[in-house]
Amino acid sequence: MKILTKISFLIPFLIFFSVKSQELSGKITYNVSLNLTVGQVNKRNKELNKITSQHYLNKINNARDILVYLEFDKLFSIYKPDMKLKNDGIRVDNLTQKGAGRDKLYFTENSFIKKNSILECRVLGKCFLVEQPKPIWEISQETKIIGGYLCYRAEYQNPLYKYKKPVAWFTPKIPASYGPKIFTGLPGLILELEDNIVTFTAIKIELNPKEKIVIKKPKGEEITKEKYDVLTRKAHPAFYNKLEKYRNSKKS
């Protein structure tokens, strides 16, 4: 009975999506802010009987908002962060940039039925277009208004996120199945996303702009994430052995 309820709830979205998304294009500007506080980190580590490094606390205190951009048409989308800090144009490393994807380029091919990929060029000496796992969402009937649009809540269910599951708010009024980073596949544009340590909030929505949006597929060898991970481990065994030891020490 629960499954039938979810399916019937999605049907109006899918019909609206298929009819309205044929020629839609746009550019979305998101503000990205850190949603992690020193108090939260101290509380968590106290429960785990661990000491919080002052270096990490300083990074939290020094984090600054940044802007990121999503461009899309009826076939593709491109997502890329702006590595400049909001309002000052200074380029520095901070936790907000890390949560936003740093300087990685995220490419989606008709995300409602196709695939998400990340362009990786630094690790193996050439560019790979690394296919990501297909998104799995659980949509609820919980709603709120964002930027004048009625949005629905959806929780990301992919097993890569074992602890804190990302939460998206999407609007069927903009029938573009896109969002920041790898978070796509919903029957409507994501206007707000809480992903691990950062929150994305759409602050500017440009639909069907006068200057036509043209998205070209990035050049790179296409590969699955599983195969890419195998290649990187073979190329950098010392790094991954050190990482594994670090993770094991955290568990103990």
CSV table of C-alpha atoms in Angstrom, one decimal:
chain,number,residue,atom,x,y,z
A,1,MET,CA,0.0,0.0,0.0
A,2,LYS,CA,2.9,2.3,0.8
A,3,ILE,CA,4.5,1.7,-2.6
A,4,LEU,CA,1.3,2.5,-4.4
A,5,THR,CA,1.0,5.8,-2.5
A,6,LYS,CA,4.5,6.8,-3.5
A,7,ILE,CA,3.9,5.9,-7.2
A,8,SER,CA,0.5,7.8,-7.3
A,9,PHE,CA,2.2,10.8,-5.7
A,10,LEU,CA,4.9,10.9,-8.4
A,11,ILE,CA,2.6,10.5,-11.5
A,12,PRO,CA,1.5,14.2,-11.7
A,13,PHE,CA,5.2,15.2,-11.4
A,14,LEU,CA,6.2,12.9,-14.3
A,15,ILE,CA,3.5,14.0,-16.6
A,16,PHE,CA,4.3,17.7,-15.9
A,17,PHE,CA,8.0,17.0,-16.4
A,18,SER,CA,7.6,15.2,-19.8
A,19,VAL,CA,5.3,18.0,-21.2
A,20,LYS,CA,7.1,21.1,-20.0
A,21,SER,CA,10.8,20.2,-20.1
A,22,GLN,CA,11.3,19.9,-23.9
A,23,GLU,CA,13.0,23.2,-24.6
A,24,LEU,CA,13.8,24.5,-21.1
A,25,SER,CA,17.2,25.9,-20.4
A,26,GLY,CA,18.7,28.0,-17.7
A,27,LYS,CA,21.5,29.1,-15.4
A,28,ILE,CA,21.2,28.8,-11.6
A,29,THR,CA,23.4,30.5,-9.1
A,30,TYR,CA,23.6,28.9,-5.7
A,31,ASN,CA,25.1,30.4,-2.5
A,32,VAL,CA,27.0,27.7,-0.6
A,33,SER,CA,27.4,28.1,3.2
A,34,LEU,CA,28.9,25.9,5.8
A,35,ASN,CA,26.4,24.1,8.0
A,36,LEU,CA,28.9,22.8,10.5
A,37,THR,CA,29.7,24.6,13.8
A,38,VAL,CA,32.6,24.2,16.3
A,39,GLY,CA,30.0,23.3,18.9
A,40,GLN,CA,28.7,20.4,16.8
A,41,VAL,CA,32.2,19.0,16.2
A,42,ASN,CA,33.2,19.3,19.8
A,43,LYS,CA,30.0,17.5,20.9
A,44,ARG,CA,30.4,14.7,18.4
A,45,ASN,CA,34.1,14.1,19.3
A,46,LYS,CA,33.3,14.3,23.0
A,47,GLU,CA,30.8,11.5,22.5
A,48,LEU,CA,33.4,9.5,20.6
A,49,ASN,CA,36.0,10.3,23.2
A,50,LYS,CA,38.2,12.0,20.7
A,51,ILE,CA,40.1,15.3,20.7
A,52,THR,CA,39.3,18.0,18.2
A,53,SER,CA,42.3,19.5,16.5
A,54,GLN,CA,42.6,23.3,16.7
A,55,HIS,CA,43.6,23.3,13.1
A,56,TYR,CA,40.2,21.9,12.1
A,57,LEU,CA,38.3,24.2,14.4
A,58,ASN,CA,40.1,27.1,12.8
A,59,LYS,CA,39.0,25.9,9.4
A,60,ILE,CA,35.4,25.9,10.5
A,61,ASN,CA,35.7,29.4,12.0
A,62,ASN,CA,37.4,30.7,8.8
A,63,ALA,CA,35.0,29.2,6.3
A,64,ARG,CA,33.3,31.6,3.9
A,65,ASP,CA,30.3,31.4,1.6
A,66,ILE,CA,31.0,30.9,-2.1
A,67,LEU,CA,28.9,30.9,-5.3
A,68,VAL,CA,28.5,27.9,-7.6
A,69,TYR,CA,26.7,27.7,-11.0
A,70,LEU,CA,24.6,25.2,-12.7
A,71,GLU,CA,23.8,25.5,-16.5
A,72,PHE,CA,21.4,23.2,-18.3
A,73,ASP,CA,19.4,22.6,-21.4
A,74,LYS,CA,17.1,19.8,-22.4
A,75,LEU,CA,19.9,17.3,-22.8
A,76,PHE,CA,22.8,18.2,-20.5
A,77,SER,CA,23.9,20.1,-17.4
A,78,ILE,CA,27.2,21.4,-16.2
A,79,TYR,CA,28.0,22.3,-12.6
A,80,LYS,CA,31.1,24.1,-11.5
A,81,PRO,CA,32.1,26.0,-8.4
A,82,ASP,CA,33.5,29.5,-8.4
A,83,MET,CA,36.7,29.2,-6.4
A,84,LYS,CA,36.6,33.0,-5.6
A,85,LEU,CA,35.1,33.7,-2.2
A,86,LYS,CA,31.8,35.6,-2.3
A,87,ASN,CA,32.1,39.4,-2.5
A,88,ASP,CA,35.9,39.7,-2.4
A,89,GLY,CA,37.4,37.7,-5.3
A,90,ILE,CA,40.2,36.2,-3.1
A,91,ARG,CA,41.1,32.6,-3.8
A,92,VAL,CA,41.7,30.6,-0.6
A,93,ASP,CA,41.2,27.0,0.5
A,94,ASN,CA,38.3,26.6,3.0
A,95,LEU,CA,35.8,23.9,4.0
A,96,THR,CA,33.0,25.5,2.0
A,97,GLN,CA,34.9,25.0,-1.2
A,98,LYS,CA,35.6,21.4,-0.3
A,99,GLY,CA,31.9,20.7,0.3
A,100,ALA,CA,31.0,22.4,-3.0
A,101,GLY,CA,33.3,20.2,-5.0
A,102,ARG,CA,36.4,22.4,-5.2
A,103,ASP,CA,37.3,22.9,-8.9
A,104,LYS,CA,35.8,19.7,-10.2
A,105,LEU,CA,33.4,19.8,-13.1
A,106,TYR,CA,30.2,17.7,-12.9
A,107,PHE,CA,28.4,16.7,-16.1
A,108,THR,CA,24.9,15.3,-16.4
A,109,GLU,CA,23.4,13.7,-19.5
A,110,ASN,CA,19.7,14.0,-19.4
A,111,SER,CA,19.8,13.2,-15.7
A,112,PHE,CA,16.2,11.9,-15.4
A,113,ILE,CA,17.1,8.8,-17.4
A,114,LYS,CA,20.8,8.9,-18.2
A,115,LYS,CA,23.9,9.4,-16.0
A,116,ASN,CA,26.1,11.7,-13.9
A,117,SER,CA,29.8,12.0,-14.4
A,118,ILE,CA,32.7,13.9,-12.8
A,119,LEU,CA,35.6,15.1,-14.9
A,120,GLU,CA,38.9,13.9,-13.2
A,121,CYS,CA,42.1,15.1,-14.8
A,122,ARG,CA,44.7,15.4,-12.1
A,123,VAL,CA,45.1,12.0,-10.5
A,124,LEU,CA,46.1,9.7,-13.4
A,125,GLY,CA,47.8,12.1,-15.8
A,126,LYS,CA,44.9,12.3,-18.3
A,127,CYS,CA,41.2,13.1,-18.2
A,128,PHE,CA,38.5,10.6,-17.3
A,129,LEU,CA,34.8,11.1,-17.3
A,130,VAL,CA,33.9,9.1,-14.3
A,131,GLU,CA,30.3,7.8,-14.2
A,132,GLN,CA,28.7,8.1,-10.8
A,133,PRO,CA,26.1,5.8,-9.2
A,134,LYS,CA,22.5,6.4,-10.3
A,135,PRO,CA,20.7,8.6,-7.8
A,136,ILE,CA,18.1,7.0,-5.5
A,137,TRP,CA,15.6,9.4,-3.9
A,138,GLU,CA,12.8,9.0,-1.4
A,139,ILE,CA,10.2,11.9,-2.0
A,140,SER,CA,7.9,13.0,0.8
A,141,GLN,CA,4.8,15.3,0.7
A,142,GLU,CA,6.5,17.8,3.0
A,143,THR,CA,6.7,21.2,1.3
A,144,LYS,CA,8.1,24.7,1.8
A,145,ILE,CA,8.4,27.8,-0.3
A,146,ILE,CA,11.8,28.8,-1.7
A,147,GLY,CA,12.2,31.9,-3.8
A,148,GLY,CA,8.5,31.9,-4.4
A,149,TYR,CA,8.4,28.3,-5.6
A,150,LEU,CA,6.6,25.4,-3.9
A,151,CYS,CA,9.2,22.8,-3.2
A,152,TYR,CA,9.0,19.2,-2.1
A,153,ARG,CA,11.4,17.4,0.2
A,154,ALA,CA,13.5,14.4,-1.0
A,155,GLU,CA,16.1,12.4,0.8
A,156,TYR,CA,19.1,10.9,-1.0
A,157,GLN,CA,19.2,7.1,-0.4
A,158,ASN,CA,22.4,6.0,-2.2
A,159,PRO,CA,24.4,3.6,0.1
A,160,LEU,CA,27.6,5.8,-0.3
A,161,TYR,CA,26.0,8.1,2.3
A,162,LYS,CA,25.7,5.8,5.4
A,163,TYR,CA,25.4,8.3,8.1
A,164,LYS,CA,24.0,11.7,7.2
A,165,LYS,CA,21.8,11.5,4.2
A,166,PRO,CA,21.6,14.6,1.9
A,167,VAL,CA,18.2,16.4,1.7
A,168,ALA,CA,17.0,18.2,-1.4
A,169,TRP,CA,14.1,20.6,-1.9
A,170,PHE,CA,12.9,20.5,-5.5
A,171,THR,CA,10.2,22.3,-7.5
A,172,PRO,CA,8.1,20.7,-10.2
A,173,LYS,CA,7.3,24.2,-11.4
A,174,ILE,CA,10.8,24.2,-13.0
A,175,PRO,CA,10.8,20.7,-14.8
A,176,ALA,CA,14.5,20.4,-15.1
A,177,SER,CA,15.8,17.2,-13.4
A,178,TYR,CA,19.1,18.8,-12.3
A,179,GLY,CA,20.9,20.0,-9.2
A,180,PRO,CA,24.3,20.7,-7.6
A,181,LYS,CA,27.1,18.1,-8.0
A,182,ILE,CA,25.8,14.6,-8.5
A,183,PHE,CA,22.3,15.3,-7.0
A,184,THR,CA,20.0,15.0,-10.0
A,185,GLY,CA,17.1,12.8,-11.1
A,186,LEU,CA,14.2,14.4,-9.3
A,187,PRO,CA,11.1,15.6,-11.2
A,188,GLY,CA,12.0,19.2,-10.8
A,189,LEU,CA,15.0,21.5,-10.2
A,190,ILE,CA,16.7,21.4,-6.8
A,191,LEU,CA,16.5,24.9,-5.2
A,192,GLU,CA,18.0,23.9,-1.9
A,193,LEU,CA,20.3,21.0,-0.9
A,194,GLU,CA,21.9,20.1,2.4
A,195,ASP,CA,24.9,17.9,1.6
A,196,ASN,CA,27.1,16.8,4.5
A,197,ILE,CA,28.9,20.0,5.7
A,198,VAL,CA,27.4,22.6,3.3
A,199,THR,CA,24.0,23.9,2.2
A,200,PHE,CA,23.3,25.1,-1.4
A,201,THR,CA,20.6,27.7,-1.8
A,202,ALA,CA,19.4,29.0,-5.2
A,203,ILE,CA,19.7,32.8,-5.1
A,204,LYS,CA,19.3,33.6,-8.9
A,205,ILE,CA,17.3,31.6,-11.4
A,206,GLU,CA,17.6,32.5,-15.1
A,207,LEU,CA,15.3,30.5,-17.3
A,208,ASN,CA,15.5,30.4,-21.1
A,209,PRO,CA,17.9,33.4,-21.2
A,210,LYS,CA,18.3,35.5,-24.4
A,211,GLU,CA,21.8,34.3,-24.8
A,212,LYS,CA,21.4,30.6,-25.8
A,213,ILE,CA,23.0,28.1,-23.4
A,214,VAL,CA,25.3,25.7,-25.3
A,215,ILE,CA,26.7,22.8,-23.3
A,216,LYS,CA,29.5,20.6,-24.7
A,217,LYS,CA,30.3,17.3,-23.4
A,218,PRO,CA,33.7,17.4,-21.6
A,219,LYS,CA,36.5,15.4,-23.2
A,220,GLY,CA,37.7,12.4,-21.3
A,221,GLU,CA,37.8,8.7,-21.3
A,222,GLU,CA,34.5,7.4,-20.1
A,223,ILE,CA,34.8,4.9,-17.2
A,224,THR,CA,32.7,3.7,-14.3
A,225,LYS,CA,33.5,4.8,-10.8
A,226,GLU,CA,34.4,1.3,-9.7
A,227,LYS,CA,37.0,0.9,-12.5
A,228,TYR,CA,38.4,4.4,-11.9
A,229,ASP,CA,38.9,3.6,-8.2
A,230,VAL,CA,40.8,0.5,-9.1
A,231,LEU,CA,43.1,2.5,-11.4
A,232,THR,CA,43.8,5.1,-8.8
A,233,ARG,CA,44.6,2.5,-6.1
A,234,LYS,CA,47.1,0.8,-8.4
A,235,ALA,CA,48.7,4.2,-9.4
A,236,HIS,CA,49.0,5.4,-5.8
A,237,PRO,CA,49.2,2.4,-3.4
A,238,ALA,CA,51.2,4.3,-0.7
A,239,PHE,CA,48.6,7.0,-0.4
A,240,TYR,CA,45.7,4.5,-0.1
A,241,ASN,CA,47.5,2.3,2.4
A,242,LYS,CA,48.1,5.4,4.5
A,243,LEU,CA,44.4,6.4,4.1
A,244,GLU,CA,43.3,2.9,5.1
A,245,LYS,CA,45.5,3.0,8.3
A,246,TYR,CA,44.1,6.4,9.2
A,247,ARG,CA,40.5,5.2,8.8
A,248,ASN,CA,41.1,2.1,10.9
A,249,SER,CA,42.7,4.3,13.6
A,250,LYS,CA,39.5,6.4,13.7
A,251,LYS,CA,37.4,3.3,14.2
A,252,SER,CA,39.4,2.0,17.2
